[in-house]
Amino acid sequence: MPIQSIHEIPHISNMDRNYPIDIMGVLFNTEAHFDNPERPKMVFYIRDNIQIKCVATGHHDYAFREGFQNRGGRVEVIVVLKMWRVQSAFAGG
């Protein structure tokens, strides 16, 4: 599934403010590969050869840097992306 479009960073609720979010350079030199077609997980190679994992949860995808420590039982989120597909109705013309 190719990335069709990337929307703005979603609203961060009070609960999500514990996650430091780094969006600088995220859209540059980015390519996605599926690790396992059975599970919605991707590997993104983003700028400076930083490898992060991206786990799709519904409409949003949460990217986790490899080897980050858990903070209170949660992994540190470094970027949140919103992705969607072009609807087939538009493609049909």
PDB file of C-alpha atoms in Angstrom:
ATOM      1  CA  MET A   1       0.000   0.000   0.000  1.00  0.00           C
ATOM      2  CA  PRO A   2       1.753   3.200  -1.084  1.00  0.00           C
ATOM      3  CA  ILE A   3       1.338   6.350   0.960  1.00  0.00           C
ATOM      4  CA  GLN A   4      -1.182   8.499  -0.900  1.00  0.00           C
ATOM      5  CA  SER A   5      -1.132  11.524   1.365  1.00  0.00           C
ATOM      6  CA  ILE A   6       0.016  12.643   4.800  1.00  0.00           C
ATOM      7  CA  HIS A   7      -2.255  14.935   6.798  1.00  0.00           C
ATOM      8  CA  GLU A   8      -1.340  17.359   9.569  1.00  0.00           C
ATOM      9  CA  ILE A   9      -0.298  16.104  12.983  1.00  0.00           C
ATOM     10  CA  PRO A  10      -3.503  15.254  14.894  1.00  0.00           C
ATOM     11  CA  HIS A  11      -4.674  17.027  18.040  1.00  0.00           C
ATOM     12  CA  ILE A  12      -2.746  15.923  21.130  1.00  0.00           C
ATOM     13  CA  SER A  13      -4.917  15.244  24.153  1.00  0.00           C
ATOM     14  CA  ASN A  14      -3.737  15.713  27.743  1.00  0.00           C
ATOM     15  CA  MET A  15      -2.989  11.999  27.952  1.00  0.00           C
ATOM     16  CA  ASP A  16      -0.750  12.131  24.885  1.00  0.00           C
ATOM     17  CA  ARG A  17       1.360  15.049  26.100  1.00  0.00           C
ATOM     18  CA  ASN A  18       3.640  12.592  27.867  1.00  0.00           C
ATOM     19  CA  TYR A  19       5.015  11.664  24.444  1.00  0.00           C
ATOM     20  CA  PRO A  20       7.746  13.909  23.027  1.00  0.00           C
ATOM     21  CA  ILE A  21       6.886  14.390  19.356  1.00  0.00           C
ATOM     22  CA  ASP A  22       9.565  15.162  16.793  1.00  0.00           C
ATOM     23  CA  ILE A  23       8.231  16.100  13.369  1.00  0.00           C
ATOM     24  CA  MET A  24      11.293  17.818  11.888  1.00  0.00           C
ATOM     25  CA  GLY A  25      12.490  16.150   8.730  1.00  0.00           C
ATOM     26  CA  VAL A  26       9.940  13.370   8.863  1.00  0.00           C
ATOM     27  CA  LEU A  27       8.652  13.898   5.336  1.00  0.00           C
ATOM     28  CA  PHE A  28      12.095  13.916   3.750  1.00  0.00           C
ATOM     29  CA  ASN A  29      13.652  10.813   2.185  1.00  0.00           C
ATOM     30  CA  THR A  30      10.929   8.553   3.542  1.00  0.00           C
ATOM     31  CA  GLU A  31      10.002   5.130   2.246  1.00  0.00           C
ATOM     32  CA  ALA A  32       7.779   2.482   3.796  1.00  0.00           C
ATOM     33  CA  HIS A  33       8.012  -1.291   3.775  1.00  0.00           C
ATOM     34  CA  PHE A  34       5.580  -3.782   5.293  1.00  0.00           C
ATOM     35  CA  ASP A  35       7.275  -6.214   7.695  1.00  0.00           C
ATOM     36  CA  ASN A  36       4.394  -8.662   7.657  1.00  0.00           C
ATOM     37  CA  PRO A  37       1.295  -8.343   5.428  1.00  0.00           C
ATOM     38  CA  GLU A  38      -0.770 -10.063   8.146  1.00  0.00           C
ATOM     39  CA  ARG A  39      -0.182  -7.260  10.659  1.00  0.00           C
ATOM     40  CA  PRO A  40      -0.452  -3.475  10.130  1.00  0.00           C
ATOM     41  CA  LYS A  41       3.153  -2.702  10.964  1.00  0.00           C
ATOM     42  CA  MET A  42       5.684  -0.898   8.791  1.00  0.00           C
ATOM     43  CA  VAL A  43       9.342   0.070   8.912  1.00  0.00           C
ATOM     44  CA  PHE A  44      10.096   3.660   7.951  1.00  0.00           C
ATOM     45  CA  TYR A  45      13.574   4.796   6.984  1.00  0.00           C
ATOM     46  CA  ILE A  46      13.640   8.475   7.831  1.00  0.00           C
ATOM     47  CA  ARG A  47      16.500  10.970   7.442  1.00  0.00           C
ATOM     48  CA  ASP A  48      19.981  10.286   8.780  1.00  0.00           C
ATOM     49  CA  ASN A  49      19.337   6.534   8.549  1.00  0.00           C
ATOM     50  CA  ILE A  50      17.180   6.567  11.688  1.00  0.00           C
ATOM     51  CA  GLN A  51      15.065   3.419  11.612  1.00  0.00           C
ATOM     52  CA  ILE A  52      11.721   3.513  13.378  1.00  0.00           C
ATOM     53  CA  LYS A  53       8.764   1.168  13.622  1.00  0.00           C
ATOM     54  CA  CYS A  54       5.333   2.412  12.655  1.00  0.00           C
ATOM     55  CA  VAL A  55       2.274   0.660  14.074  1.00  0.00           C
ATOM     56  CA  ALA A  56      -1.079   1.415  12.437  1.00  0.00           C
ATOM     57  CA  THR A  57      -4.000   1.760  14.846  1.00  0.00           C
ATOM     58  CA  GLY A  58      -7.073   2.726  12.846  1.00  0.00           C
ATOM     59  CA  HIS A  59      -6.669   6.149  11.274  1.00  0.00           C
ATOM     60  CA  HIS A  60      -3.372   7.043  12.927  1.00  0.00           C
ATOM     61  CA  ASP A  61       0.063   5.465  12.726  1.00  0.00           C
ATOM     62  CA  TYR A  62       2.390   5.673  15.690  1.00  0.00           C
ATOM     63  CA  ALA A  63       6.110   5.466  14.983  1.00  0.00           C
ATOM     64  CA  PHE A  64       8.524   4.087  17.554  1.00  0.00           C
ATOM     65  CA  ARG A  65      12.298   4.369  17.340  1.00  0.00           C
ATOM     66  CA  GLU A  66      14.100   1.043  17.675  1.00  0.00           C
ATOM     67  CA  GLY A  67      15.619   0.478  21.122  1.00  0.00           C
ATOM     68  CA  PHE A  68      13.792   3.254  22.962  1.00  0.00           C
ATOM     69  CA  GLN A  69      13.102   2.619  26.623  1.00  0.00           C
ATOM     70  CA  ASN A  70       9.604   2.235  27.991  1.00  0.00           C
ATOM     71  CA  ARG A  71       8.321   5.191  29.971  1.00  0.00           C
ATOM     72  CA  GLY A  72       5.805   4.060  32.534  1.00  0.00           C
ATOM     73  CA  GLY A  73       4.978   0.966  30.514  1.00  0.00           C
ATOM     74  CA  ARG A  74       4.708   2.866  27.219  1.00  0.00           C
ATOM     75  CA  VAL A  75       7.181   3.216  24.414  1.00  0.00           C
ATOM     76  CA  GLU A  76       8.309   6.720  23.482  1.00  0.00           C
ATOM     77  CA  VAL A  77       6.436   7.988  20.420  1.00  0.00           C
ATOM     78  CA  ILE A  78       8.544  10.113  18.109  1.00  0.00           C
ATOM     79  CA  VAL A  79       6.054  10.961  15.399  1.00  0.00           C
ATOM     80  CA  VAL A  80       2.357  10.572  14.693  1.00  0.00           C
ATOM     81  CA  LEU A  81       1.237  10.329  11.062  1.00  0.00           C
ATOM     82  CA  LYS A  82      -2.246  10.290   9.592  1.00  0.00           C
ATOM     83  CA  MET A  83      -2.542   8.444   6.295  1.00  0.00           C
ATOM     84  CA  TRP A  84      -5.394   7.558   4.014  1.00  0.00           C
ATOM     85  CA  ARG A  85      -6.019   6.005   0.606  1.00  0.00           C
ATOM     86  CA  VAL A  86      -7.540   7.675  -2.416  1.00  0.00           C
ATOM     87  CA  GLN A  87     -11.101   6.367  -2.647  1.00  0.00           C
ATOM     88  CA  SER A  88     -11.877   4.141  -5.637  1.00  0.00           C
ATOM     89  CA  ALA A  89     -14.831   6.396  -6.502  1.00  0.00           C
ATOM     90  CA  PHE A  90     -12.380   9.199  -7.289  1.00  0.00           C
ATOM     91  CA  ALA A  91     -10.144   6.884  -9.302  1.00  0.00           C
ATOM     92  CA  GLY A  92     -13.105   5.784 -11.447  1.00  0.00           C
ATOM     93  CA  GLY A  93     -13.619   9.280 -12.519  1.00  0.00           C
TER      94      GLY A  93
END
